[in-house]
CSV table of N, CA and C in Angstrom, one decimal:
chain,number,residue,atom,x,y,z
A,27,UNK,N,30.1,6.7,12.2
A,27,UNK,CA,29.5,5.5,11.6
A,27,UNK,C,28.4,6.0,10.6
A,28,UNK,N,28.5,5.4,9.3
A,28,UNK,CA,27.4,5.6,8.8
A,28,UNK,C,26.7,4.8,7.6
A,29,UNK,N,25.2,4.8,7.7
A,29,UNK,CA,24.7,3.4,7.2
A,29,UNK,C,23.6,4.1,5.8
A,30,UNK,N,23.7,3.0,5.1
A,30,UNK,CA,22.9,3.4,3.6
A,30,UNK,C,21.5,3.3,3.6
A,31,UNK,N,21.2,4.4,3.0
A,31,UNK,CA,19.4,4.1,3.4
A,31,UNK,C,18.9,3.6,2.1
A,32,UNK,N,19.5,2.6,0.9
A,32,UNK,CA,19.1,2.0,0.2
A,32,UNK,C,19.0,2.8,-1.3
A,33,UNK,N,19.7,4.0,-1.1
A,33,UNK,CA,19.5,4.3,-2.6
A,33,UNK,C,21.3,4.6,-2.6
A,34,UNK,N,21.9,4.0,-2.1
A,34,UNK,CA,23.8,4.2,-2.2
A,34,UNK,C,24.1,5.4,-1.2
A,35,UNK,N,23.5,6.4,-1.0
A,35,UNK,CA,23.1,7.1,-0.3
A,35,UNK,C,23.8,7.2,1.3
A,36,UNK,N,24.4,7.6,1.8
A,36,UNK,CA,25.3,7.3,3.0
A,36,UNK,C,24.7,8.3,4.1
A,37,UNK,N,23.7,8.0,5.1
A,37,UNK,CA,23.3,8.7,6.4
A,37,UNK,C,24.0,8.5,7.7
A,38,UNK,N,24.3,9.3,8.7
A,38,UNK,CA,24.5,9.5,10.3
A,38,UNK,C,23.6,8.4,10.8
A,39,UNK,N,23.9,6.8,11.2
A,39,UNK,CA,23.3,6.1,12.0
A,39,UNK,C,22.9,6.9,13.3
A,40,UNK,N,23.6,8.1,13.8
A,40,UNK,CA,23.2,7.8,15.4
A,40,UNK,C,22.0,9.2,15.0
A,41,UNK,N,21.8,9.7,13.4
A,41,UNK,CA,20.6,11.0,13.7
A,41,UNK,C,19.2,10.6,14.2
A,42,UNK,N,19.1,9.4,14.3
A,42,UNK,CA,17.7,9.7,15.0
A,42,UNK,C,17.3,9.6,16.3
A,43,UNK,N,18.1,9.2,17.1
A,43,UNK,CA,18.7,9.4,18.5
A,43,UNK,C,19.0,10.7,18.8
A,44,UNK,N,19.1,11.2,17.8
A,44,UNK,CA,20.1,12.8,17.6
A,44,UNK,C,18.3,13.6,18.3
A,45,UNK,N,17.6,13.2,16.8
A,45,UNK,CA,16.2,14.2,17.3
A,45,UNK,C,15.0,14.3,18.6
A,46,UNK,N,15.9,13.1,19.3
A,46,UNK,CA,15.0,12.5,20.8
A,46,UNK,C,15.6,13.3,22.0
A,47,UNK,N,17.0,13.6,21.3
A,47,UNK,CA,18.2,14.0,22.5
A,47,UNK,C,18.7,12.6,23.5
A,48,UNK,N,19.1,11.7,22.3
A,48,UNK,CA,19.2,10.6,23.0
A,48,UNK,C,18.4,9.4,23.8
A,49,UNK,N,16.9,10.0,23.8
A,49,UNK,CA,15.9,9.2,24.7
A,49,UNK,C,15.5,7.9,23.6
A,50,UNK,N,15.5,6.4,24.0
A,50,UNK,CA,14.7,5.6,23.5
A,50,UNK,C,14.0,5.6,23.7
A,51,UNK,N,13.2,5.9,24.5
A,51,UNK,CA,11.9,5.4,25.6
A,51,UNK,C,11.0,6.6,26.0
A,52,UNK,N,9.6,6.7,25.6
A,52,UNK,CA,9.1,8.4,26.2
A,52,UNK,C,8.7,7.8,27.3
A,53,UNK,N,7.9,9.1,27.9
A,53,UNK,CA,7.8,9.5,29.1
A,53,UNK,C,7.0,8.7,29.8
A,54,UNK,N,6.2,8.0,29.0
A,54,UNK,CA,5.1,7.1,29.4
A,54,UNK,C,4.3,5.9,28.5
A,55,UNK,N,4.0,5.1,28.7
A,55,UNK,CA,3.7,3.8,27.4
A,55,UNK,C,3.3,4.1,26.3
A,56,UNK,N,3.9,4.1,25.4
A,56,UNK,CA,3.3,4.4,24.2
A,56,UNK,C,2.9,3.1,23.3
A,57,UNK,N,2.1,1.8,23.5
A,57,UNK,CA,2.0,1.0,22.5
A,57,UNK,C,2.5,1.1,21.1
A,58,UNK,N,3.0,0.1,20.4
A,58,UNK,CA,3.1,0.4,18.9
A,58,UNK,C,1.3,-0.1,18.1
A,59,UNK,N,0.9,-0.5,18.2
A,59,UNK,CA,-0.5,-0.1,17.8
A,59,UNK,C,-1.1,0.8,18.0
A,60,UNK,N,-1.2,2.0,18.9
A,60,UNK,CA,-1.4,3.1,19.1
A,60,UNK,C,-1.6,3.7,18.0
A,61,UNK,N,-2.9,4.2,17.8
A,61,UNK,CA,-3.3,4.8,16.5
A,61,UNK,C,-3.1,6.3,16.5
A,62,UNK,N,-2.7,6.9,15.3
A,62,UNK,CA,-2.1,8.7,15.9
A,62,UNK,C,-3.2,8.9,14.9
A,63,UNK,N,-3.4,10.6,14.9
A,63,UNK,CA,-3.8,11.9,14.4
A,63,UNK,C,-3.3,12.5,14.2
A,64,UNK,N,-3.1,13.9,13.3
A,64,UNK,CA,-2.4,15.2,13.0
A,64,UNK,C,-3.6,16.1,13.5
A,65,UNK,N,-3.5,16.8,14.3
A,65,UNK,CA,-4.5,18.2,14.7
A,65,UNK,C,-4.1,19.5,13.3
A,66,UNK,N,-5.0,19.8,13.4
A,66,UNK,CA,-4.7,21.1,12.9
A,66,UNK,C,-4.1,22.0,13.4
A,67,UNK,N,-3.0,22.6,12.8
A,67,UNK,CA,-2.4,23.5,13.3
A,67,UNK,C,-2.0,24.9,12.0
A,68,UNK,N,-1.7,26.5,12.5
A,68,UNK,CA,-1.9,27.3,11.6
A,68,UNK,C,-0.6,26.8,10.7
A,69,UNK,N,-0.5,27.4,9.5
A,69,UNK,CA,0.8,27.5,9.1
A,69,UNK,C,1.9,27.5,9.0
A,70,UNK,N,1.8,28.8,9.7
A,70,UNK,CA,2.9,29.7,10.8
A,70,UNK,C,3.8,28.7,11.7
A,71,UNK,N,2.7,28.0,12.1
A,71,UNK,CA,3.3,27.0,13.5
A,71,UNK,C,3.8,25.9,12.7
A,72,UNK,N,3.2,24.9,11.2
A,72,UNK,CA,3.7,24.2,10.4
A,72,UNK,C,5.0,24.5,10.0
A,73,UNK,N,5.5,25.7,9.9
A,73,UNK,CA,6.8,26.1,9.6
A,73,UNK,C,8.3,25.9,10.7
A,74,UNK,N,7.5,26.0,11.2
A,74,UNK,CA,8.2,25.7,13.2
A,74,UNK,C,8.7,24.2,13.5
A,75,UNK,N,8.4,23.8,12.7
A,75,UNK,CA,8.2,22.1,12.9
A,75,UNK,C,9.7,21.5,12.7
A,76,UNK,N,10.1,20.4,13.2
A,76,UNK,CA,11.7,20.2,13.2
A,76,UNK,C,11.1,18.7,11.4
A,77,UNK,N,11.8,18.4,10.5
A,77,UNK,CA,11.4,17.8,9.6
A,77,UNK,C,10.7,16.3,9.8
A,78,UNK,N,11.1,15.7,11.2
A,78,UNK,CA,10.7,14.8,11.2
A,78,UNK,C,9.2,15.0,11.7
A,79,UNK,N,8.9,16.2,12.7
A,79,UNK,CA,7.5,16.4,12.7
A,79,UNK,C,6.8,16.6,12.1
A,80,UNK,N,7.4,17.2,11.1
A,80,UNK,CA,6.6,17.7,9.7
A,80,UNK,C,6.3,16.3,8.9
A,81,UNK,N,7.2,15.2,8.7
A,81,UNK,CA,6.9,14.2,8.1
A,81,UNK,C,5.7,13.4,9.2
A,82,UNK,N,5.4,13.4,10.6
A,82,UNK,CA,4.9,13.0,11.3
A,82,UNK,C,3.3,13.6,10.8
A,83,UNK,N,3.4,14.7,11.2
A,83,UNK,CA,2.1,15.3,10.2
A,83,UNK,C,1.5,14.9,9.2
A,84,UNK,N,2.4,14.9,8.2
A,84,UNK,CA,1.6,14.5,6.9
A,84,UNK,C,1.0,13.1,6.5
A,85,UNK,N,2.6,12.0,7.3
A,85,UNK,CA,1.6,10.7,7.8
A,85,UNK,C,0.2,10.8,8.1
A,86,UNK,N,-0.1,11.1,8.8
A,86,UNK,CA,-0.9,11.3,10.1
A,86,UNK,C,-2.0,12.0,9.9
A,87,UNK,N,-2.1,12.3,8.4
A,87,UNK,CA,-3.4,13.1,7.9
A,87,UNK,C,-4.7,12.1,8.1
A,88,UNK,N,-4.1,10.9,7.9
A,88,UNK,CA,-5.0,9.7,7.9
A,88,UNK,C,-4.4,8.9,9.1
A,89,UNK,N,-5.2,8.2,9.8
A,89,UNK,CA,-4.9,7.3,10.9
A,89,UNK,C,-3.8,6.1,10.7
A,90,UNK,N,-2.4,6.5,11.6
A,90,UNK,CA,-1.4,5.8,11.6
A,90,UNK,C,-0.9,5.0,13.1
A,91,UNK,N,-0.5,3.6,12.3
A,91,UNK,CA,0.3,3.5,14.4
A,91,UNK,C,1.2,3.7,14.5
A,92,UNK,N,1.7,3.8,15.4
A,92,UNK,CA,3.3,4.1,15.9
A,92,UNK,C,3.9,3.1,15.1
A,93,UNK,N,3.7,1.8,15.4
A,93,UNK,CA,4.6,0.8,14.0
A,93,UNK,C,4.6,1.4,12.6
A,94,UNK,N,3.8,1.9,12.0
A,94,UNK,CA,3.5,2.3,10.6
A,94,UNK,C,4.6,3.3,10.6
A,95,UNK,N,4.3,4.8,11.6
A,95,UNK,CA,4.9,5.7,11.8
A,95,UNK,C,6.6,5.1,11.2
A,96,UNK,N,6.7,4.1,12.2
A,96,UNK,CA,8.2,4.1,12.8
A,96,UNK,C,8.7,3.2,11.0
A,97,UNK,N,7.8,2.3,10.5
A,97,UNK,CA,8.7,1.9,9.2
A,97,UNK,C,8.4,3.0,8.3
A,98,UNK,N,7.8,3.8,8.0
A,98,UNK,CA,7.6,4.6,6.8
A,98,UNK,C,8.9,5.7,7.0
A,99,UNK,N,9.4,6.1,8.4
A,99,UNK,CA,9.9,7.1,8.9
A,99,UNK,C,11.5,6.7,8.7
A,100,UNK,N,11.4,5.0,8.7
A,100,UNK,CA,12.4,4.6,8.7
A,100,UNK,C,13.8,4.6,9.7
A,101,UNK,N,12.4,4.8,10.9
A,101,UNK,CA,13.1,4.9,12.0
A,101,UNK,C,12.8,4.1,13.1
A,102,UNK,N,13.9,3.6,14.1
A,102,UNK,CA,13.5,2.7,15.3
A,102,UNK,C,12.5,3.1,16.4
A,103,UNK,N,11.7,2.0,16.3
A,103,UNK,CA,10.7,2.3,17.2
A,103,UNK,C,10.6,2.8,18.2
A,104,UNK,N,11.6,2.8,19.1
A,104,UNK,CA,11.3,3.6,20.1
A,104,UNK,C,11.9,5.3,19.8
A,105,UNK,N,12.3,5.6,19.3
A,105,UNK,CA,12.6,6.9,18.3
A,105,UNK,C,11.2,7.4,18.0
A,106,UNK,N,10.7,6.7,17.1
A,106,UNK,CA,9.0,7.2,16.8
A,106,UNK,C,8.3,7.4,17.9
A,107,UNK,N,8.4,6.6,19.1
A,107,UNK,CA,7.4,6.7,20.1
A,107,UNK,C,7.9,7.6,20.9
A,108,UNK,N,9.2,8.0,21.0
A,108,UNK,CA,9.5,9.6,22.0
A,108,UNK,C,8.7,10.6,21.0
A,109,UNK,N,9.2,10.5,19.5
A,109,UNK,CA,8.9,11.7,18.7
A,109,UNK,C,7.2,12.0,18.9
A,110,UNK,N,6.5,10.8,18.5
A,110,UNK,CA,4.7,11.0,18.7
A,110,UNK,C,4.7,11.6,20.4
A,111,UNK,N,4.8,10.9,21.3
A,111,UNK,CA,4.6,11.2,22.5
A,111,UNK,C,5.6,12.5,22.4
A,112,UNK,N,6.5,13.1,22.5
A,112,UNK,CA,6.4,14.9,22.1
A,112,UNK,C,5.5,15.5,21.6
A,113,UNK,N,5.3,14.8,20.6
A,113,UNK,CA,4.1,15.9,19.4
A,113,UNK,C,3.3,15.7,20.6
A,114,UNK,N,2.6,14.7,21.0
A,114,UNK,CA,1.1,14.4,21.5
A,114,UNK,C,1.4,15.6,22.8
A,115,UNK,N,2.5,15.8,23.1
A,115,UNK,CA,2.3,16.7,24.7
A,115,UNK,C,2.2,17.7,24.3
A,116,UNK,N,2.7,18.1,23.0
A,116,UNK,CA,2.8,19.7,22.2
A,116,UNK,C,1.4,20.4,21.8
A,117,UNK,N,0.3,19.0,21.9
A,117,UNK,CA,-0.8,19.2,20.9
A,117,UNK,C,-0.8,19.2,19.7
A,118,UNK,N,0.1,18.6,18.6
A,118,UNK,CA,0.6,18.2,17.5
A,118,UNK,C,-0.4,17.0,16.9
A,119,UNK,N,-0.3,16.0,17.4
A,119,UNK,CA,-1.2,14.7,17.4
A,119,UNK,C,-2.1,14.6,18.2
A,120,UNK,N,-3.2,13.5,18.0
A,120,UNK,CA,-4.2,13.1,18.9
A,120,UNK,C,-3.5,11.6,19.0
A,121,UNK,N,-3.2,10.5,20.5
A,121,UNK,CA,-3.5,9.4,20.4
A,121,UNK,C,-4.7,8.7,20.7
A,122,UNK,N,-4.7,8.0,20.3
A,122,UNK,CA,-6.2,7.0,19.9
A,122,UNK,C,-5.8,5.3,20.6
A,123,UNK,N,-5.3,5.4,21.7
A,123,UNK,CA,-5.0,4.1,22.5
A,123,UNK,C,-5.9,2.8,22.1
A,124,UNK,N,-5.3,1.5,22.2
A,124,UNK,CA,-6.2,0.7,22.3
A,124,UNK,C,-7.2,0.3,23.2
A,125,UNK,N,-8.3,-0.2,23.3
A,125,UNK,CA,-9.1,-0.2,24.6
A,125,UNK,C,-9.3,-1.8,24.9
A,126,UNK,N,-8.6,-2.2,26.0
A,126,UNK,CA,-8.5,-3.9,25.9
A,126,UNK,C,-10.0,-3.8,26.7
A,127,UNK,N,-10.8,-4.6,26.1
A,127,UNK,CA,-11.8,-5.3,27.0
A,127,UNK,C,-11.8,-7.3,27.5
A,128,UNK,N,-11.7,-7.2,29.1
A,128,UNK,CA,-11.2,-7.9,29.6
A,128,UNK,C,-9.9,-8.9,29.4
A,129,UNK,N,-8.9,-7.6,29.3
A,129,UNK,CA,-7.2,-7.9,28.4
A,129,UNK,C,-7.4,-8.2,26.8
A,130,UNK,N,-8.3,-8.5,26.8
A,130,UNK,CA,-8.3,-8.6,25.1
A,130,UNK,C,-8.2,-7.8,23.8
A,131,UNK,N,-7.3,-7.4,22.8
A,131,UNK,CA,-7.2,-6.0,22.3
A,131,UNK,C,-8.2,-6.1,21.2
A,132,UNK,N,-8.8,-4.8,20.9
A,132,UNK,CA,-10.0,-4.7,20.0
A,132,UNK,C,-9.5,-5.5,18.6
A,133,UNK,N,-10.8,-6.3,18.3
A,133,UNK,CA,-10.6,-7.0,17.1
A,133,UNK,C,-10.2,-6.0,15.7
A,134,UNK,N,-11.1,-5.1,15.8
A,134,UNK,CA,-11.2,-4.0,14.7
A,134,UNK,C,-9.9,-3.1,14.6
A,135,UNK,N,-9.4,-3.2,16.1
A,135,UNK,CA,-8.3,-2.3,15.8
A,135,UNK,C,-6.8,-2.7,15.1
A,136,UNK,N,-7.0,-4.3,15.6
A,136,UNK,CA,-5.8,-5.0,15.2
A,136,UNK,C,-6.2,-5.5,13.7
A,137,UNK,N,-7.2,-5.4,13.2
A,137,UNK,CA,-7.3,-5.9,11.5
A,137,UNK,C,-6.9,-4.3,10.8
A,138,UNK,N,-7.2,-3.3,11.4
A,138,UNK,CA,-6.5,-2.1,10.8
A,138,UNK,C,-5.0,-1.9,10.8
A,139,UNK,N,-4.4,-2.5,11.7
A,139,UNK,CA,-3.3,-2.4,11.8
A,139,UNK,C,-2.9,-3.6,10.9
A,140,UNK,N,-3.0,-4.5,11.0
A,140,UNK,CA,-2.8,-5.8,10.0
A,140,UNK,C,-3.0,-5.1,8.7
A,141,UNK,N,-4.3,-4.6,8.7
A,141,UNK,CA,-4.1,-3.8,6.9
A,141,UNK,C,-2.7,-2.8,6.7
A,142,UNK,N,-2.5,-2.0,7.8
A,142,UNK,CA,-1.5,-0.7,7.6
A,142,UNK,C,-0.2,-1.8,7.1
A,143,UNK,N,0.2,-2.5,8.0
A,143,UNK,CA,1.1,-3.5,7.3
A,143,UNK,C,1.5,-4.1,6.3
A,144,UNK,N,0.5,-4.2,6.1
A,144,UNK,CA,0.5,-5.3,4.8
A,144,UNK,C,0.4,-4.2,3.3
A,145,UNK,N,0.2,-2.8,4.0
A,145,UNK,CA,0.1,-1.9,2.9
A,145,UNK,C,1.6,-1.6,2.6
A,146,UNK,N,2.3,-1.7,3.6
A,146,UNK,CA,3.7,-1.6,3.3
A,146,UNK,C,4.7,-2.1,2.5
């Protein structure tokens, strides 16, 4: 099967399932608001990187969420959220959780994320 990624262009629907090893779902909750980081890492080790990490990185120079991640990547959300949650266990990314005070999600965090959106 295979589906167009908008420039006539013909891709493998099932490759991004391909780079999880099949997993939708990581290991542990990963919100899609969840705000990521890129750590520094040497060069050496930037070379090491499978491409989608390497595009995960460069995102991520600047504060991204998993939603952002997952439309820019143009990949399904739970795809993005195994791939971050790998990086994050590798030491690749920092996550930056939201912090509900009394269930309520941070105002600040959710107008940043409303901006990432709307930048799209």
């Amino acid at each position: 099967m295979y589906g167009t990624d908008g420039t006539g262009d013909e891709e493998p629907l099932f490759r991004p399932y391909a780079v999880t090893g099949g997993r939708s779902e990581p290991r542990y909750h990963l919100a899609m608001e969840t705000l990521i980081s890129s750590m520094s890492i040497p060069d050496d080790e930037m070379a090491m990187l499978t491409p989608e990490q390497e595009a995960i990185m460069q995102l991520c120079r600047s504060f991204r969420s998993v939603a952002e991640i997952s439309a820019l990547l143009r990949v399904p959300l739970g795809v993005a959220r195994v791939l971050v949650a790998d990086m994050s266990d590798e030491g690749l990314v920092r996550l930056h959780q939201p912090r509900l005070s009394q269930g309520q999600p941070d105002l600040n965090m959710l107008e940043r994320v409303l901006s990432g959106l709307r930048r799209l």
